[in-house]
Structure formats: C-alpha cells, structure tokens
PDB file of C-alpha atoms in Angstrom:
ATOM      1  CA  ASP A  23      -1.257 -27.572  -3.569  1.00 55.00           C
ATOM      2  CA  THR A  24      -0.862 -25.550  -6.444  1.00 70.00           C
ATOM      3  CA  GLY A  25      -1.391 -22.309  -4.282  1.00 93.00           C
ATOM      4  CA  VAL A  26       1.335 -19.464  -4.333  1.00 97.00           C
ATOM      5  CA  SER A  27       4.828 -20.510  -2.007  1.00 97.00           C
ATOM      6  CA  GLN A  28       6.994 -18.228   0.164  1.00 98.00           C
ATOM      7  CA  ASP A  29       9.941 -19.537   1.552  1.00 97.00           C
ATOM      8  CA  PRO A  30      11.306 -19.782   4.153  1.00 97.00           C
ATOM      9  CA  ARG A  31       7.722 -19.227   6.400  1.00 96.00           C
ATOM     10  CA  HIS A  32      10.057 -18.546   9.486  1.00 97.00           C
ATOM     11  CA  LYS A  33      13.302 -15.824  10.230  1.00 98.00           C
ATOM     12  CA  ILE A  34      15.027 -14.775  12.897  1.00 98.00           C
ATOM     13  CA  THR A  35      17.906 -12.510  12.347  1.00 98.00           C
ATOM     14  CA  LYS A  36      20.111  -9.682  14.044  1.00 97.00           C
ATOM     15  CA  ARG A  37      19.876  -6.130  12.912  1.00 97.00           C
ATOM     16  CA  GLY A  38      22.530  -5.554  10.769  1.00 97.00           C
ATOM     17  CA  GLN A  39      22.323  -9.162   8.593  1.00 98.00           C
ATOM     18  CA  ASN A  40      21.085 -10.046   5.195  1.00 98.00           C
ATOM     19  CA  VAL A  41      17.564 -11.337   4.505  1.00 98.00           C
ATOM     20  CA  THR A  42      16.237 -13.436   1.176  1.00 98.00           C
ATOM     21  CA  PHE A  43      12.950 -14.367   0.908  1.00 98.00           C
ATOM     22  CA  ARG A  44      11.361 -16.899  -2.213  1.00 98.00           C
ATOM     23  CA  CYS A  45       8.555 -16.516  -3.608  1.00 98.00           C
ATOM     24  CA  ASP A  46       7.196 -19.110  -6.286  1.00 97.00           C
ATOM     25  CA  PRO A  47       3.567 -18.422  -7.781  1.00 96.00           C
ATOM     26  CA  ILE A  48       0.668 -19.865  -9.519  1.00 94.00           C
ATOM     27  CA  SER A  49       1.699 -21.354 -12.364  1.00 90.00           C
ATOM     28  CA  GLU A  50       1.219 -19.485 -15.455  1.00 87.00           C
ATOM     29  CA  HIS A  51       1.030 -16.367 -13.395  1.00 92.00           C
ATOM     30  CA  ASN A  52       2.976 -13.925 -15.132  1.00 91.00           C
ATOM     31  CA  ARG A  53       2.398 -11.141 -12.394  1.00 94.00           C
ATOM     32  CA  LEU A  54       3.642 -10.666  -9.194  1.00 96.00           C
ATOM     33  CA  TYR A  55       3.169  -8.555  -6.611  1.00 97.00           C
ATOM     34  CA  TRP A  56       5.143  -7.580  -3.101  1.00 98.00           C
ATOM     35  CA  TYR A  57       3.446  -6.803   0.230  1.00 97.00           C
ATOM     36  CA  ARG A  58       4.680  -6.020   4.174  1.00 97.00           C
ATOM     37  CA  GLN A  59       2.116  -6.453   6.533  1.00 96.00           C
ATOM     38  CA  THR A  60       3.475  -5.347  10.386  1.00 95.00           C
ATOM     39  CA  LEU A  61       1.320  -6.547  13.777  1.00 91.00           C
ATOM     40  CA  GLY A  62      -2.139  -4.646  13.400  1.00 89.00           C
ATOM     41  CA  GLN A  63      -2.347  -3.290  10.348  1.00 91.00           C
ATOM     42  CA  GLY A  64      -2.824  -4.806   6.524  1.00 93.00           C
ATOM     43  CA  PRO A  65      -0.765  -5.245   3.762  1.00 95.00           C
ATOM     44  CA  GLU A  66       1.323  -2.064   2.119  1.00 95.00           C
ATOM     45  CA  PHE A  67       2.640  -2.794  -1.238  1.00 96.00           C
ATOM     46  CA  LEU A  68       6.142  -3.642  -2.238  1.00 97.00           C
ATOM     47  CA  THR A  69       6.060  -3.488  -5.487  1.00 97.00           C
ATOM     48  CA  TYR A  70       5.248  -5.517  -9.320  1.00 95.00           C
ATOM     49  CA  PHE A  71       6.431  -7.482 -11.758  1.00 95.00           C
ATOM     50  CA  GLN A  72       4.746  -8.293 -15.108  1.00 93.00           C
ATOM     51  CA  ASN A  73       7.375 -11.323 -16.107  1.00 93.00           C
ATOM     52  CA  GLU A  74      10.831 -10.543 -15.489  1.00 94.00           C
ATOM     53  CA  ALA A  75       9.641  -7.023 -15.578  1.00 94.00           C
ATOM     54  CA  GLN A  76       9.828  -4.406 -12.428  1.00 94.00           C
ATOM     55  CA  LEU A  77       7.343  -1.788 -12.850  1.00 93.00           C
ATOM     56  CA  GLU A  78       6.381  -0.437 -10.344  1.00 93.00           C
ATOM     57  CA  LYS A  79       7.859   0.446  -7.087  1.00 94.00           C
ATOM     58  CA  SER A  80       6.099   1.865  -3.993  1.00 93.00           C
ATOM     59  CA  ARG A  81       8.415   4.284  -1.835  1.00 90.00           C
ATOM     60  CA  LEU A  82       8.264   1.820   0.832  1.00 86.00           C
ATOM     61  CA  LEU A  83      10.994   0.230  -1.229  1.00 88.00           C
ATOM     62  CA  SER A  84      14.028   1.495   0.338  1.00 90.00           C
ATOM     63  CA  ASP A  85      17.454   1.231  -1.307  1.00 93.00           C
ATOM     64  CA  ARG A  86      18.029  -1.224   1.470  1.00 96.00           C
ATOM     65  CA  PHE A  87      15.514  -3.155  -0.405  1.00 96.00           C
ATOM     66  CA  SER A  88      15.955  -5.180  -3.659  1.00 96.00           C
ATOM     67  CA  ALA A  89      13.798  -7.392  -5.588  1.00 97.00           C
ATOM     68  CA  GLU A  90      14.531 -10.027  -8.378  1.00 96.00           C
ATOM     69  CA  ARG A  91      12.887 -11.718 -10.789  1.00 96.00           C
ATOM     70  CA  PRO A  92      15.602 -12.790 -13.617  1.00 91.00           C
ATOM     71  CA  LYS A  93      13.088 -15.103 -15.658  1.00 87.00           C
ATOM     72  CA  GLY A  94       9.759 -14.947 -14.921  1.00 86.00           C
ATOM     73  CA  SER A  95       9.602 -17.383 -12.226  1.00 91.00           C
ATOM     74  CA  PHE A  96      10.063 -17.190  -8.983  1.00 96.00           C
ATOM     75  CA  SER A  97      10.182 -14.006  -7.139  1.00 98.00           C
ATOM     76  CA  THR A  98      13.729 -13.473  -4.929  1.00 98.00           C
ATOM     77  CA  LEU A  99      13.884 -10.091  -2.210  1.00 98.00           C
ATOM     78  CA  GLU A 100      16.296  -9.060  -0.029  1.00 98.00           C
ATOM     79  CA  ILE A 101      16.447  -6.878   2.521  1.00 97.00           C
ATOM     80  CA  GLN A 102      20.397  -5.712   3.471  1.00 97.00           C
ATOM     81  CA  ARG A 103      21.521  -4.108   6.202  1.00 97.00           C
ATOM     82  CA  THR A 104      18.573  -5.309   8.374  1.00 97.00           C
ATOM     83  CA  GLU A 105      16.753  -3.227  10.845  1.00 97.00           C
ATOM     84  CA  GLN A 106      14.264  -4.193  14.126  1.00 96.00           C
ATOM     85  CA  GLY A 107      11.352  -2.110  11.903  1.00 95.00           C
ATOM     86  CA  ASP A 108      11.529  -4.617   9.400  1.00 97.00           C
ATOM     87  CA  SER A 109       9.893  -7.014  11.480  1.00 97.00           C
ATOM     88  CA  ALA A 110       6.880  -7.872   9.216  1.00 97.00           C
ATOM     89  CA  MET A 111       4.803 -10.212   7.761  1.00 97.00           C
ATOM     90  CA  TYR A 112       6.225 -10.407   3.994  1.00 98.00           C
ATOM     91  CA  LEU A 113       3.566 -11.598   1.260  1.00 98.00           C
ATOM     92  CA  CYS A 114       3.731 -12.411  -2.196  1.00 98.00           C
ATOM     93  CA  ALA A 115       0.208 -11.976  -4.409  1.00 97.00           C
ATOM     94  CA  SER A 116       0.157 -13.625  -8.930  1.00 96.00           C
ATOM     95  CA  SER A 117      -2.518 -12.368 -10.893  1.00 94.00           C
ATOM     96  CA  LEU A 118      -3.069 -13.879 -14.480  1.00 89.00           C
ATOM     97  CA  PRO A 119      -3.372 -10.468 -17.361  1.00 79.00           C
ATOM     98  CA  THR A 120      -6.694 -12.032 -18.306  1.00 76.00           C
ATOM     99  CA  GLY A 121      -9.459 -10.098 -16.907  1.00 73.00           C
ATOM    100  CA  VAL A 122     -10.349  -7.786 -14.139  1.00 75.00           C
ATOM    101  CA  GLU A 123      -7.529 -10.028 -12.125  1.00 82.00           C
ATOM    102  CA  THR A 124      -7.216 -11.385  -8.894  1.00 91.00           C
ATOM    103  CA  GLN A 125      -4.437 -11.325  -6.936  1.00 95.00           C
ATOM    104  CA  TYR A 126      -4.003 -14.591  -5.126  1.00 95.00           C
ATOM    105  CA  PHE A 127      -1.648 -14.637  -1.766  1.00 97.00           C
ATOM    106  CA  GLY A 128       0.848 -17.209  -0.499  1.00 97.00           C
ATOM    107  CA  PRO A 129       0.883 -17.879   3.337  1.00 96.00           C
ATOM    108  CA  GLY A 130       3.601 -15.035   3.769  1.00 97.00           C
ATOM    109  CA  THR A 131       7.544 -15.311   5.417  1.00 98.00           C
ATOM    110  CA  ARG A 132       7.164 -13.581   9.055  1.00 97.00           C
ATOM    111  CA  LEU A 133      10.656 -11.174   9.615  1.00 98.00           C
ATOM    112  CA  LEU A 134      12.268 -11.324  13.343  1.00 98.00           C
ATOM    113  CA  VAL A 135      15.009  -8.835  13.768  1.00 98.00           C
ATOM    114  CA  LEU A 136      16.111  -8.628  16.758  1.00 96.00           C
TER     115      LEU A 136
ATOM    116  CA  ASP B  20      -3.473   5.352   2.461  1.00 59.00           C
ATOM    117  CA  ALA B  21      -6.525   3.726   3.218  1.00 61.00           C
ATOM    118  CA  LYS B  22      -9.775   4.673   1.048  1.00 85.00           C
ATOM    119  CA  THR B  23     -12.087   2.523   2.329  1.00 93.00           C
ATOM    120  CA  THR B  24     -13.159   2.320   6.299  1.00 94.00           C
ATOM    121  CA  GLN B  25     -14.931  -0.533   8.476  1.00 96.00           C
ATOM    122  CA  PRO B  26     -16.626  -1.388  11.746  1.00 97.00           C
ATOM    123  CA  THR B  27     -12.977  -2.404  14.184  1.00 96.00           C
ATOM    124  CA  SER B  28     -14.781  -5.615  14.608  1.00 97.00           C
ATOM    125  CA  MET B  29     -18.588  -7.317  14.210  1.00 97.00           C
ATOM    126  CA  ASP B  30     -20.064 -10.336  16.035  1.00 96.00           C
ATOM    127  CA  CYS B  31     -22.243 -12.496  14.584  1.00 96.00           C
ATOM    128  CA  ALA B  32     -23.724 -15.681  15.079  1.00 97.00           C
ATOM    129  CA  GLU B  33     -23.234 -19.514  14.451  1.00 97.00           C
ATOM    130  CA  GLY B  34     -25.776 -20.445  10.720  1.00 96.00           C
ATOM    131  CA  ARG B  35     -27.345 -16.409  10.702  1.00 96.00           C
ATOM    132  CA  ALA B  36     -26.291 -14.234   8.013  1.00 97.00           C
ATOM    133  CA  ALA B  37     -23.677 -11.670   8.258  1.00 97.00           C
ATOM    134  CA  ASN B  38     -23.179  -8.236   6.598  1.00 98.00           C
ATOM    135  CA  LEU B  39     -19.938  -6.656   6.634  1.00 98.00           C
ATOM    136  CA  PRO B  40     -20.449  -2.621   5.916  1.00 97.00           C
ATOM    137  CA  CYS B  41     -18.195  -0.663   4.085  1.00 97.00           C
ATOM    138  CA  ASN B  42     -17.546   3.074   3.380  1.00 96.00           C
ATOM    139  CA  HIS B  43     -14.961   4.138   0.371  1.00 93.00           C
ATOM    140  CA  SER B  44     -17.033   8.078  -0.300  1.00 90.00           C
ATOM    141  CA  THR B  45     -13.517   8.612  -2.337  1.00 88.00           C
ATOM    142  CA  ILE B  46     -13.477   5.517  -5.262  1.00 89.00           C
ATOM    143  CA  SER B  47     -12.633   6.656  -9.127  1.00 85.00           C
ATOM    144  CA  GLY B  48     -15.079   5.084 -11.397  1.00 81.00           C
ATOM    145  CA  ASN B  49     -12.852   2.605 -12.278  1.00 80.00           C
ATOM    146  CA  GLU B  50     -11.063   0.997  -9.434  1.00 86.00           C
ATOM    147  CA  TYR B  51     -12.894  -2.123  -7.933  1.00 89.00           C
ATOM    148  CA  VAL B  52     -13.536  -3.213  -5.030  1.00 93.00           C
ATOM    149  CA  TYR B  53     -13.099  -6.108  -3.702  1.00 94.00           C
ATOM    150  CA  TRP B  54     -12.692  -8.255  -0.548  1.00 97.00           C
ATOM    151  CA  TYR B  55     -10.302 -10.555   1.390  1.00 97.00           C
ATOM    152  CA  ARG B  56     -10.189 -12.116   4.819  1.00 97.00           C
ATOM    153  CA  GLN B  57      -7.469 -13.419   6.698  1.00 97.00           C
ATOM    154  CA  ILE B  58      -7.779 -15.714   9.014  1.00 94.00           C
ATOM    155  CA  HIS B  59      -4.046 -15.075  12.201  1.00 85.00           C
ATOM    156  CA  SER B  60      -1.334 -15.453  10.170  1.00 80.00           C
ATOM    157  CA  GLN B  61      -2.178 -16.465   6.994  1.00 91.00           C
ATOM    158  CA  GLY B  62      -2.726 -14.886   3.652  1.00 95.00           C
ATOM    159  CA  PRO B  63      -4.961 -12.697   2.361  1.00 97.00           C
ATOM    160  CA  GLN B  64      -7.932 -14.856   0.847  1.00 96.00           C
ATOM    161  CA  TYR B  65      -9.285 -13.644  -2.148  1.00 96.00           C
ATOM    162  CA  ILE B  66     -13.596 -13.922  -1.682  1.00 97.00           C
ATOM    163  CA  ILE B  67     -15.276 -10.900  -3.991  1.00 96.00           C
ATOM    164  CA  HIS B  68     -14.953  -8.209  -6.666  1.00 94.00           C
ATOM    165  CA  GLY B  69     -17.157  -5.276  -8.231  1.00 93.00           C
ATOM    166  CA  LEU B  70     -16.810  -2.505  -9.915  1.00 91.00           C
ATOM    167  CA  LYS B  71     -20.819  -1.259  -9.758  1.00 90.00           C
ATOM    168  CA  ASN B  72     -22.725  -4.805  -9.460  1.00 88.00           C
ATOM    169  CA  ASN B  73     -23.807  -6.382  -7.441  1.00 94.00           C
ATOM    170  CA  GLU B  74     -22.453  -9.676  -7.619  1.00 95.00           C
ATOM    171  CA  THR B  75     -22.864 -13.091  -5.563  1.00 96.00           C
ATOM    172  CA  ASN B  76     -20.374 -15.963  -5.567  1.00 95.00           C
ATOM    173  CA  GLU B  77     -19.340 -19.674  -4.223  1.00 94.00           C
ATOM    174  CA  MET B  78     -18.542 -17.436  -0.562  1.00 94.00           C
ATOM    175  CA  ALA B  79     -20.723 -14.459  -0.767  1.00 97.00           C
ATOM    176  CA  SER B  80     -21.728 -11.521  -2.154  1.00 97.00           C
ATOM    177  CA  LEU B  81     -21.280  -8.674  -2.349  1.00 98.00           C
ATOM    178  CA  ILE B  82     -23.859  -5.411  -2.808  1.00 97.00           C
ATOM    179  CA  ILE B  83     -22.500  -2.461  -4.412  1.00 95.00           C
ATOM    180  CA  THR B  84     -24.786   1.684  -3.545  1.00 94.00           C
ATOM    181  CA  GLU B  85     -25.416   3.415  -6.584  1.00 93.00           C
ATOM    182  CA  ASP B  86     -22.806   6.003  -5.961  1.00 92.00           C
ATOM    183  CA  ARG B  87     -20.332   3.276  -5.506  1.00 93.00           C
ATOM    184  CA  LYS B  88     -19.478   5.843  -2.235  1.00 93.00           C
ATOM    185  CA  SER B  89     -20.093   2.246   0.923  1.00 95.00           C
ATOM    186  CA  SER B  90     -20.796  -2.065   0.509  1.00 96.00           C
ATOM    187  CA  THR B  91     -21.882  -4.284   2.177  1.00 97.00           C
ATOM    188  CA  LEU B  92     -20.466  -7.928   1.818  1.00 98.00           C
ATOM    189  CA  ILE B  93     -22.513 -11.244   3.064  1.00 98.00           C
ATOM    190  CA  LEU B  94     -21.885 -14.354   4.620  1.00 97.00           C
ATOM    191  CA  PRO B  95     -24.800 -15.648   3.866  1.00 96.00           C
ATOM    192  CA  HIS B  96     -24.951 -18.152   6.647  1.00 95.00           C
ATOM    193  CA  ALA B  97     -22.322 -17.466   8.581  1.00 96.00           C
ATOM    194  CA  THR B  98     -20.052 -21.075  10.813  1.00 96.00           C
ATOM    195  CA  LEU B  99     -16.835 -20.986  13.037  1.00 96.00           C
ATOM    196  CA  ARG B 100     -14.624 -21.062  10.302  1.00 95.00           C
ATOM    197  CA  ASP B 101     -15.442 -17.575   8.785  1.00 97.00           C
ATOM    198  CA  THR B 102     -13.989 -15.497  11.945  1.00 97.00           C
ATOM    199  CA  ALA B 103     -11.232 -13.391  10.045  1.00 97.00           C
ATOM    200  CA  VAL B 104     -10.793  -9.988   9.513  1.00 97.00           C
ATOM    201  CA  TYR B 105     -11.755  -8.886   6.644  1.00 98.00           C
ATOM    202  CA  TYR B 106     -10.710  -6.447   3.965  1.00 97.00           C
ATOM    203  CA  CYS B 107     -13.076  -4.372   1.451  1.00 96.00           C
ATOM    204  CA  ILE B 108     -10.329  -2.631  -0.196  1.00 94.00           C
ATOM    205  CA  VAL B 109     -10.173  -0.636  -3.131  1.00 90.00           C
ATOM    206  CA  ARG B 110      -7.896  -1.392  -6.198  1.00 88.00           C
ATOM    207  CA  VAL B 111      -5.636   1.830  -7.504  1.00 86.00           C
ATOM    208  CA  GLU B 112      -4.166   1.131 -11.042  1.00 85.00           C
ATOM    209  CA  PHE B 113      -1.415   1.949 -12.206  1.00 85.00           C
ATOM    210  CA  GLY B 114      -1.645   3.377 -15.223  1.00 75.00           C
ATOM    211  CA  GLY B 115      -1.595   3.011 -18.826  1.00 66.00           C
ATOM    212  CA  SER B 116      -3.317  -0.717 -20.512  1.00 61.00           C
ATOM    213  CA  SER B 117      -1.172  -2.596 -17.526  1.00 64.00           C
ATOM    214  CA  ASN B 118      -5.469  -3.673 -16.215  1.00 75.00           C
ATOM    215  CA  THR B 119      -3.728  -3.996 -12.612  1.00 84.00           C
ATOM    216  CA  GLY B 120      -3.036  -2.346  -9.752  1.00 88.00           C
ATOM    217  CA  LYS B 121      -1.725  -2.267  -5.821  1.00 90.00           C
ATOM    218  CA  LEU B 122      -4.731  -3.125  -3.361  1.00 92.00           C
ATOM    219  CA  ILE B 123      -4.767  -0.253  -0.433  1.00 91.00           C
ATOM    220  CA  PHE B 124      -5.364  -2.368   2.734  1.00 92.00           C
ATOM    221  CA  GLY B 125      -7.166  -0.721   5.381  1.00 87.00           C
ATOM    222  CA  GLN B 126      -7.595  -1.961   9.314  1.00 88.00           C
ATOM    223  CA  GLY B 127     -10.235  -4.173   7.982  1.00 95.00           C
ATOM    224  CA  THR B 128     -13.211  -5.366  10.535  1.00 97.00           C
ATOM    225  CA  THR B 129     -12.917  -8.919  12.973  1.00 97.00           C
ATOM    226  CA  LEU B 130     -15.878 -10.742  12.463  1.00 98.00           C
ATOM    227  CA  GLN B 131     -15.967 -13.549  15.643  1.00 97.00           C
ATOM    228  CA  VAL B 132     -18.659 -16.467  14.939  1.00 97.00           C
ATOM    229  CA  LYS B 133     -20.485 -17.612  17.559  1.00 96.00           C
ATOM    230  CA  PRO B 134     -21.454 -20.837  18.698  1.00 95.00           C
TER     231      PRO B 134
END
C-alpha cells in the first residue's frame, strides 16, 4: 500500500500523559497536513507543512500541541499533558504541489484519554 | 466555520443514482468545491473536485450551478459499499502563491444504500 500511513492506529492514555503520533506521507508528496476529528463531526484543520517548514497553524493547536517534520518526510504530532477533551481521531493528509492539489488522507490515529 | 450545508441523511436504492446536494452560498471566486467520503473508522477518501465547470471521473460526477452557490454529487449506480458519510467541502486557500489550503468540512450527509 503506497498511501498515507499513520502509527499507532489506536492509543489509550491517562490524563496528563504525553503522546506522540507519526505520519508517513505518500512518497514525493512534499505537503503534509494534520486534522482532528471528534465524534460526530467533520475533520478540522490543525497545521500544514511544506517540506520541513510549518507554514500554517490553526488556533485549535494549543501550546500543548507541537508538530514537526524534521527532514521533510514523515511528521510527528505530540500532545503534552493530555486532557479528556483531546480524545479524537487525528488525521494526516499529504499532497503534491502540482495543479489543483488533492489531499489524500491516512487512516487516522484514534486517541482516547481516560 | 463550515461554509457548506448538506442534508443530514439520505437513502438510495442499490443500483440507482444517488444525488447528494450541497449549498455553499458564501463561496468565493477562487475557492474550489471538494467531495470526500468517510466510511466508518477510516480516513476521508477523495472523490472529486471542481471550480465552476461540471466534472466527471470514474467514481462520480459533480454538477456546479452557474452562480456556484450549490452543487450536486452524483453516484451513477450506487452499491452497498457506497454507504458512507459524504462531505461537501470548500477549500480555503492559505494565501500567497501557495496553491493549497485547508479543507473546511461540515457535518456531511450520511448516505445509506439499501438493497
């Protein structure tokens, strides 16, 4: 499968713990996006990378959230001091910078904070 | 803030065409309309997109009204595997010459295809 991959697929953690998710985009896709989806809602944009540069951040991305893409390939999303309200599906998407770009999504990481 | 409105749910008989409407009356001139679908517990799957012309691909057709205030996604021969939540989305550009933007999802239409 040459699509976007995410790891882990599921994560259960206790409130106050730190968690880190990984996203591997489609090969040669230099654009990478993170979204968050809570139960019953559509995904919401969190942040955007072009290569290793983080160019856009939503106000949803509080100080406890940090995203990196150190070598312009895979990306990580870390949540510090998790809260129950962080429980959601975290989705990663990638795209090519050609024509009218299409964002291709991965399967997501489902986080449950107890 | 969602820029689209869709019916909450629709039913369609297997083998018939499914027509999913969407209103996007506040869309700006350079904002594209995208359609994705999401099957339970999976990531959204791209279907089709357009600016002002009608579009067709192997999955669906997209009909955009001339004033661009609404569109319809057509699945020509719905199957049981097309049961999913369908999102009509406006892409809001980041600005500059980025040629990309954030997808603004609404709550989508749950399409139930019945035998």
